[in-house]
Amino acid sequence: MTHSKHVETKTIHAGKIKDAQFGALSTPIYQTSTFIFDNVQQGAARFMGEEEGFIYGRLGNPTVRELERRMAALELTEDAAAFGSGMGAVSATLLANLSQGDHIVASAALYGCTFALLNHKFPQFGIEVSFVDMTDEEAIRAAIKPNTKVIYFETPINPNLVIIDIAKITSIAKEHQLVSIVDNTFMSPALQTPAEFGIDLIIHSATKYLNGHGDVIAGITCGSKEQIENIKLTTLKDMGAVMSPNDAWLIIRGLKTLSVRVERHCSNAQKVAEFLETHPRIRCVNYPGLPSHQGFPLIGKQMQAGGGIMAFEIEGTFDDAVAFMNSLEMCSIAVSLGDAESLIQHPASMTHSPYEEEERASAGISETLVRLSVGLENIEDIICDLTQALEKMDKRIKQVS
Ligand code: 3LM
């Protein structure tokens, strides 16, 4: 049973380290900064990698290790590394694979801080980045240079929900010997396992669906034993964005309900998207579960369902979009996603504010685009809240005109 291929079983059992001392069902929290060696020789052997065992919290912790094993099992990779935030995972994973003079091909639309890191910080260290539309194979091929080392993208993309064909990207990456890296935060391994399509490294903001309860900031990278060892021994160890044992414990607990939560997120989001798609005050809805969506044909192939997040454009002005969001009574105006609560935010002024106006336009992020992370509330209550806020916005538009 521990080798079940079913994700519902794996989220609960796979990767668990049995508590040999007391048989605790729940994973013990090893709240310790350091580990005592039996003698000097043992300490030296551990530092040399000649003996298994823990040394110091920044180099590894048993509670964090269990989470890493669980995530590797879920993402179908050999190993995983845990970080203190999603951005800790993004930066450490990229830097472990790059040196001065290298070049990255990255998606033009990305989470705002990832874009800021690539567009603003990396060039200061001599790492060049080309931003391309990852749905355009020719554009990707044209962007690859002799010094390209990495290809980086998200699918679905934050915030416009465009779907990238993972298998197409990995085949280009293999042709050119590039390290392929995908951010799988929006889907989680309950819906999408990119390793099946040949991706080298899979990143998560564990802050989101993996934990699922809005009380942790954390990140994870999954990949081959060799890749993870390289990250752990370089950018994780020496830059130090490690996960705390308490946070690892919360995520392990959150993971156990990942499948059931994601199932409800998806069914609620599907109904919300269908409701919004026919609403006269909504210009368009980007939700992968709608047959009108660009990524819909990949459902059932690359991903199991449309997920819990959508972005939609208000049929109106920026002020109308603001009026709509401010009128919501149950949905919270907050960044982040994948929590029990429905969260709504305005990418242009919030998550994607690191983009300049022109960059936002080419990434498909308009002033009237709103992103909704559909929560686990009763679907009637979510739709009721959206309906009353859209009605208030409609009244306002009629008064102004
Ligand atoms: C957000 N996103 O609201 P942390 N990768 C993806 C993400 O969406 C995020 C990260 C990495 C949001 C956070 S904006 C200030 C709030 C696809 C985070 C980074 O470092 O754990 O926040 O993950 O879209």
XYZ file of C-alpha atoms and ligand atoms in Angstrom:
425
model
C 0.000 0.000 0.000
C 2.874 2.387 0.637
C 3.586 2.060 -3.084
C 0.084 3.094 -4.175
C -0.003 5.134 -7.363
C -3.179 6.926 -6.238
C -2.549 10.502 -5.254
C -5.252 10.460 -2.516
C -3.383 7.628 -0.764
C 0.051 9.081 -1.435
C -0.756 12.482 0.116
C -1.399 10.625 3.372
C 1.179 7.836 3.390
C 3.974 8.222 0.842
C 7.307 9.394 2.207
C 6.286 9.085 5.866
C 9.130 8.360 8.277
C 7.904 5.901 10.910
C 8.452 7.165 14.469
C 10.617 4.304 15.729
C 10.863 5.705 19.268
C 7.192 6.122 20.294
C 5.090 5.198 17.258
C 3.522 8.656 17.020
C 0.918 8.863 14.235
C 1.601 12.531 13.638
C 5.122 13.488 12.586
C 7.234 14.746 15.513
C 8.401 18.367 15.296
C 12.153 18.402 15.837
C 12.422 21.940 17.137
C 16.182 22.039 17.376
C 18.880 24.151 15.788
C 21.686 21.638 16.136
C 22.315 17.896 16.658
C 24.711 16.323 19.172
C 27.476 14.065 17.853
C 28.585 11.011 19.843
C 32.174 12.119 19.378
C 34.426 14.308 17.213
C 34.970 11.519 14.701
C 31.239 11.192 14.111
C 30.893 14.959 13.591
C 33.741 14.920 11.083
C 32.259 11.892 9.262
C 28.910 13.642 8.910
C 30.543 16.794 7.571
C 32.459 14.665 5.066
C 29.239 12.936 3.980
C 30.698 9.588 5.100
C 27.931 8.995 7.630
C 24.191 9.660 7.344
C 22.692 11.877 10.023
C 21.807 15.419 10.914
C 24.322 18.142 11.701
C 22.676 21.546 11.980
C 19.205 22.892 11.186
C 20.247 24.835 8.088
C 21.736 21.638 6.632
C 18.731 19.446 7.367
C 16.071 18.601 9.950
C 14.074 15.339 10.388
C 10.641 17.028 10.187
C 11.638 18.993 7.100
C 13.175 15.828 5.640
C 9.889 13.987 5.946
C 8.135 16.759 4.003
C 10.819 16.589 1.303
C 10.335 12.816 0.983
C 6.561 13.239 0.803
C 6.847 15.899 -1.906
C 9.297 13.815 -3.961
C 6.808 10.915 -3.834
C 3.927 13.166 -4.929
C 5.872 14.842 -7.730
C 7.307 11.508 -8.972
C 10.881 12.707 -8.535
C 13.854 11.154 -6.745
C 14.179 13.884 -4.146
C 13.095 17.352 -2.997
C 14.447 20.354 -1.101
C 12.377 22.551 1.213
C 12.768 26.343 1.490
C 11.581 29.168 3.697
C 9.444 30.619 0.870
C 8.450 29.985 -2.728
C 10.843 32.751 -3.782
C 13.571 31.050 -1.742
C 12.965 27.952 -3.887
C 12.854 29.929 -7.150
C 16.060 31.877 -6.476
C 18.076 28.962 -5.049
C 16.988 26.570 -7.818
C 17.854 29.014 -10.580
C 21.162 30.145 -9.083
C 22.310 26.561 -8.498
C 22.018 26.074 -12.258
C 23.492 29.368 -13.470
C 26.781 31.262 -13.582
C 27.819 34.672 -14.787
C 27.500 34.888 -18.589
C 24.654 32.354 -18.793
C 21.305 33.005 -20.432
C 17.750 31.969 -19.487
C 14.695 31.682 -21.699
C 11.712 32.555 -19.518
C 8.012 33.023 -19.979
C 7.000 36.670 -20.554
C 4.234 36.222 -17.994
C 5.312 34.970 -14.570
C 4.542 35.601 -10.919
C 5.570 39.250 -10.228
C 8.503 38.582 -7.862
C 9.915 35.851 -10.130
C 9.759 38.349 -12.988
C 11.464 40.983 -10.811
C 14.253 38.537 -9.899
C 14.860 37.624 -13.539
C 14.358 41.045 -15.062
C 15.929 43.293 -12.431
C 18.332 41.310 -10.241
C 19.898 38.631 -12.455
C 21.249 41.084 -15.085
C 23.240 42.755 -12.252
C 25.167 39.477 -11.933
C 25.706 39.023 -15.660
C 22.842 36.573 -16.175
C 20.856 37.452 -19.261
C 17.154 36.657 -19.669
C 14.933 36.563 -22.782
C 11.207 36.723 -22.076
C 9.067 34.916 -24.643
C 5.523 33.747 -25.208
C 5.841 30.099 -24.184
C 2.852 29.070 -26.292
C 4.904 30.046 -29.376
C 7.386 27.254 -30.171
C 9.117 29.294 -32.863
C 9.643 32.207 -30.463
C 11.214 29.844 -27.912
C 13.558 28.324 -30.488
C 14.509 31.781 -31.767
C 15.382 32.932 -28.224
C 17.818 30.056 -27.512
C 21.482 31.109 -27.711
C 24.766 29.206 -27.347
C 24.951 30.331 -23.676
C 21.332 29.412 -22.805
C 21.289 27.091 -19.783
C 17.766 27.169 -18.416
C 14.188 27.325 -19.654
C 11.745 28.580 -17.022
C 7.955 28.833 -16.945
C 4.740 28.398 -14.951
C 1.655 26.509 -16.062
C -0.995 27.761 -15.556
C 0.674 31.165 -15.640
C 0.155 33.522 -12.729
C -2.009 35.589 -13.223
C -3.457 35.112 -16.722
C -3.972 31.322 -16.460
C -2.455 30.611 -19.875
C -1.498 26.925 -20.144
C 1.902 25.892 -21.470
C 2.354 22.478 -23.062
C 4.978 20.928 -20.770
C 5.952 18.111 -23.167
C 6.665 20.627 -25.944
C 8.949 22.642 -23.672
C 10.853 19.589 -22.431
C 11.441 18.322 -25.952
C 12.991 21.703 -26.919
C 14.995 21.688 -23.655
C 16.365 18.192 -24.350
C 17.266 19.102 -27.939
C 19.380 22.006 -26.639
C 20.548 20.428 -23.346
C 18.798 23.040 -21.231
C 17.658 22.515 -17.660
C 13.858 22.763 -17.732
C 12.188 24.275 -14.663
C 8.452 24.639 -14.097
C 6.557 26.322 -11.282
C 3.679 23.943 -10.480
C 2.141 26.078 -7.713
C -1.232 26.683 -9.395
C -1.958 22.989 -10.061
C -0.216 21.119 -7.212
C 0.704 17.449 -7.706
C -2.957 16.545 -7.113
C -3.662 17.833 -10.647
C -0.373 17.874 -12.509
C 2.918 15.970 -12.244
C 5.345 17.614 -14.695
C 8.033 14.939 -14.144
C 5.873 12.622 -16.276
C 6.584 14.947 -19.190
C 10.336 15.052 -18.633
C 10.738 18.276 -16.631
C 14.001 18.493 -14.697
C 12.921 20.614 -11.740
C 9.502 21.393 -10.265
C 9.019 24.365 -7.962
C 6.186 25.123 -5.549
C 5.221 27.991 -3.409
C 4.147 25.649 -0.577
C 2.433 28.708 0.888
C -0.464 27.891 -1.465
C -2.326 24.605 -2.094
C 0.256 22.301 -0.477
C -0.293 23.879 2.922
C -3.731 25.175 2.041
C -4.624 27.048 5.199
C -3.056 30.478 4.790
C -0.736 30.174 7.779
C 2.686 29.386 6.305
C 5.213 30.908 3.884
C 7.290 28.114 2.310
C 8.698 26.624 -0.887
C 9.735 23.259 -2.338
C 11.800 22.121 -5.310
C 11.532 18.546 -6.613
C 13.945 16.862 -9.013
C 16.634 14.240 -9.498
C 18.865 13.188 -6.604
C 21.793 14.860 -8.352
C 19.978 18.164 -8.915
C 18.596 18.325 -5.368
C 21.974 17.473 -3.863
C 23.557 20.262 -5.890
C 20.941 22.780 -4.675
C 21.221 21.628 -1.058
C 25.006 21.792 -1.006
C 25.229 25.193 -2.690
C 22.407 27.734 -2.795
C 20.284 26.225 -0.020
C 23.160 25.675 2.425
C 25.093 28.839 1.657
C 22.255 31.295 0.972
C 20.199 29.774 3.729
C 16.491 30.177 2.862
C 15.576 27.068 4.893
C 12.144 25.938 6.046
C 11.399 25.787 9.773
C 10.369 22.412 11.294
C 7.102 23.951 12.477
C 6.205 25.050 8.976
C 7.180 21.634 7.589
C 4.796 20.039 10.089
C 1.930 22.332 9.077
C 2.514 21.507 5.407
C 2.653 17.749 6.120
C -0.709 18.127 7.858
C -2.074 20.227 4.982
C -0.878 17.706 2.386
C -3.034 14.949 3.877
C -6.170 16.747 2.673
C -4.688 18.079 -0.585
C -6.712 15.813 -2.875
C -10.076 16.464 -1.249
C -9.424 20.182 -0.989
C -8.311 20.459 -4.608
C -11.339 18.489 -5.769
C -13.659 21.024 -4.076
C -11.569 24.000 -5.258
C -11.937 22.707 -8.830
C -15.666 21.995 -8.713
C -16.372 25.383 -7.118
C -14.116 27.185 -9.604
C -15.759 25.437 -12.565
C -19.189 26.693 -11.446
C -17.921 30.213 -10.741
C -16.233 30.367 -14.163
C -19.406 29.195 -15.912
C -21.423 31.812 -13.994
C -18.996 34.647 -14.796
C -18.644 33.657 -18.461
C -22.299 34.462 -19.139
C -22.427 37.627 -17.010
C -22.904 40.818 -19.073
C -20.466 42.795 -16.886
C -17.624 40.284 -17.451
C -15.638 40.713 -20.668
C -13.814 37.379 -20.550
C -12.953 34.594 -18.125
C -9.571 32.843 -18.206
C -10.231 29.482 -16.596
C -8.649 26.317 -18.022
C -11.803 24.287 -17.272
C -13.897 26.258 -19.773
C -14.060 24.794 -23.292
C -13.369 28.321 -24.605
C -9.983 28.389 -22.837
C -6.743 28.051 -24.814
C -5.520 25.275 -22.476
C -8.734 23.225 -22.348
C -7.464 20.525 -24.786
C -4.699 19.664 -22.304
C -7.160 18.752 -19.559
C -7.014 15.003 -19.063
C -3.594 14.915 -20.735
C -1.270 17.253 -18.855
C -3.567 18.263 -16.012
C -6.523 16.543 -14.399
C -8.840 19.572 -14.097
C -8.948 23.343 -14.431
C -7.766 24.126 -10.892
C -9.121 26.610 -8.380
C -7.937 29.914 -9.825
C -9.288 32.142 -12.558
C -8.683 35.595 -13.922
C -11.425 37.658 -15.484
C -11.772 41.062 -17.052
C -14.432 43.452 -15.934
C -16.549 44.999 -18.696
C -15.801 48.517 -17.562
C -12.953 50.694 -16.343
C -10.256 50.255 -13.711
C -12.499 52.175 -11.260
C -15.355 49.776 -11.990
C -13.089 46.804 -11.231
C -12.097 48.470 -7.954
C -15.773 49.145 -7.110
C -16.616 45.484 -7.784
C -13.833 44.177 -5.544
C -14.573 46.658 -2.747
C -18.247 45.550 -2.779
C -17.475 41.899 -1.996
C -18.650 40.845 1.436
C -17.375 37.275 1.850
C -14.473 36.990 -0.609
C -11.398 38.615 0.960
C -9.300 41.159 -0.914
C -5.895 39.551 -0.441
C -2.952 38.266 -2.448
C -1.951 34.582 -2.217
C -4.118 31.670 -3.296
C -5.050 28.070 -2.611
C -6.534 28.731 0.822
C -9.891 27.666 2.273
C -11.094 31.262 1.949
C -11.919 32.752 -1.467
C -9.275 35.403 -2.143
C -9.512 38.117 -4.782
C -6.821 40.517 -5.924
C -5.903 42.984 -8.654
C -2.705 41.753 -10.396
C -1.768 45.046 -12.101
C -1.557 46.925 -8.790
C -0.688 44.012 -6.481
C 1.035 40.715 -7.383
C 2.289 41.995 -10.738
C 3.211 45.548 -9.758
C 6.935 44.800 -10.482
C 5.996 44.822 -14.201
C 6.206 48.146 -16.074
C 3.012 49.114 -17.885
C 4.316 47.918 -21.278
C 5.615 44.639 -19.841
C 2.228 44.037 -18.227
C 0.481 44.591 -21.536
C 2.705 42.044 -23.302
C 2.099 39.605 -20.442
C -1.671 40.008 -20.911
C -2.305 41.748 -17.582
C -4.803 44.557 -18.128
C -6.005 47.195 -15.658
C -9.390 45.499 -15.400
C -8.061 41.965 -14.849
C -9.074 40.479 -11.517
C -7.738 37.174 -10.114
C -9.923 34.977 -7.962
C -8.708 32.013 -5.927
C -11.934 30.114 -5.349
C -12.165 28.797 -1.794
C -13.897 25.885 -0.140
C -17.053 27.754 0.883
C -20.483 26.621 -0.316
C -20.719 27.426 -4.023
C -24.068 29.213 -3.622
C -22.497 31.627 -1.130
C -19.551 32.376 -3.424
C -21.786 33.056 -6.426
C -24.174 35.093 -4.263
C -21.315 37.329 -3.103
C -20.009 37.816 -6.654
C -23.545 38.536 -7.902
C -24.263 41.244 -5.335
C -20.872 42.915 -5.961
C -21.426 42.856 -9.740
C -24.893 44.371 -9.207
C -23.408 47.189 -7.137
C -20.794 47.793 -9.826
C -23.506 47.795 -12.501
C -25.501 50.443 -10.594
C -22.398 52.564 -10.267
C -21.676 52.321 -14.021
C -25.243 53.347 -14.828
C -25.046 56.312 -12.428
C -21.748 57.532 -13.902
C -22.896 57.280 -17.551
C 0.352 35.539 -5.351
N 2.336 34.222 -5.282
O -0.583 36.052 -4.752
P 6.153 32.709 -1.806
N 5.463 31.072 -7.615
C 4.177 31.395 -7.820
C 3.494 32.223 -6.928
O 2.220 32.503 -7.158
C 4.187 32.737 -5.806
C 5.529 32.391 -5.620
C 6.128 31.547 -6.537
C 1.598 35.163 -4.631
C 1.994 35.701 -3.454
S 2.197 38.379 -3.820
C 3.068 39.412 -2.768
C 1.643 36.995 -2.879
C 3.477 30.854 -9.014
C 3.529 33.655 -4.822
C 6.307 32.871 -4.440
O 7.573 33.166 -1.700
O 5.874 31.518 -0.961
O 5.202 33.858 -1.623
O 5.942 32.161 -3.299
O 0.308 35.298 -6.570
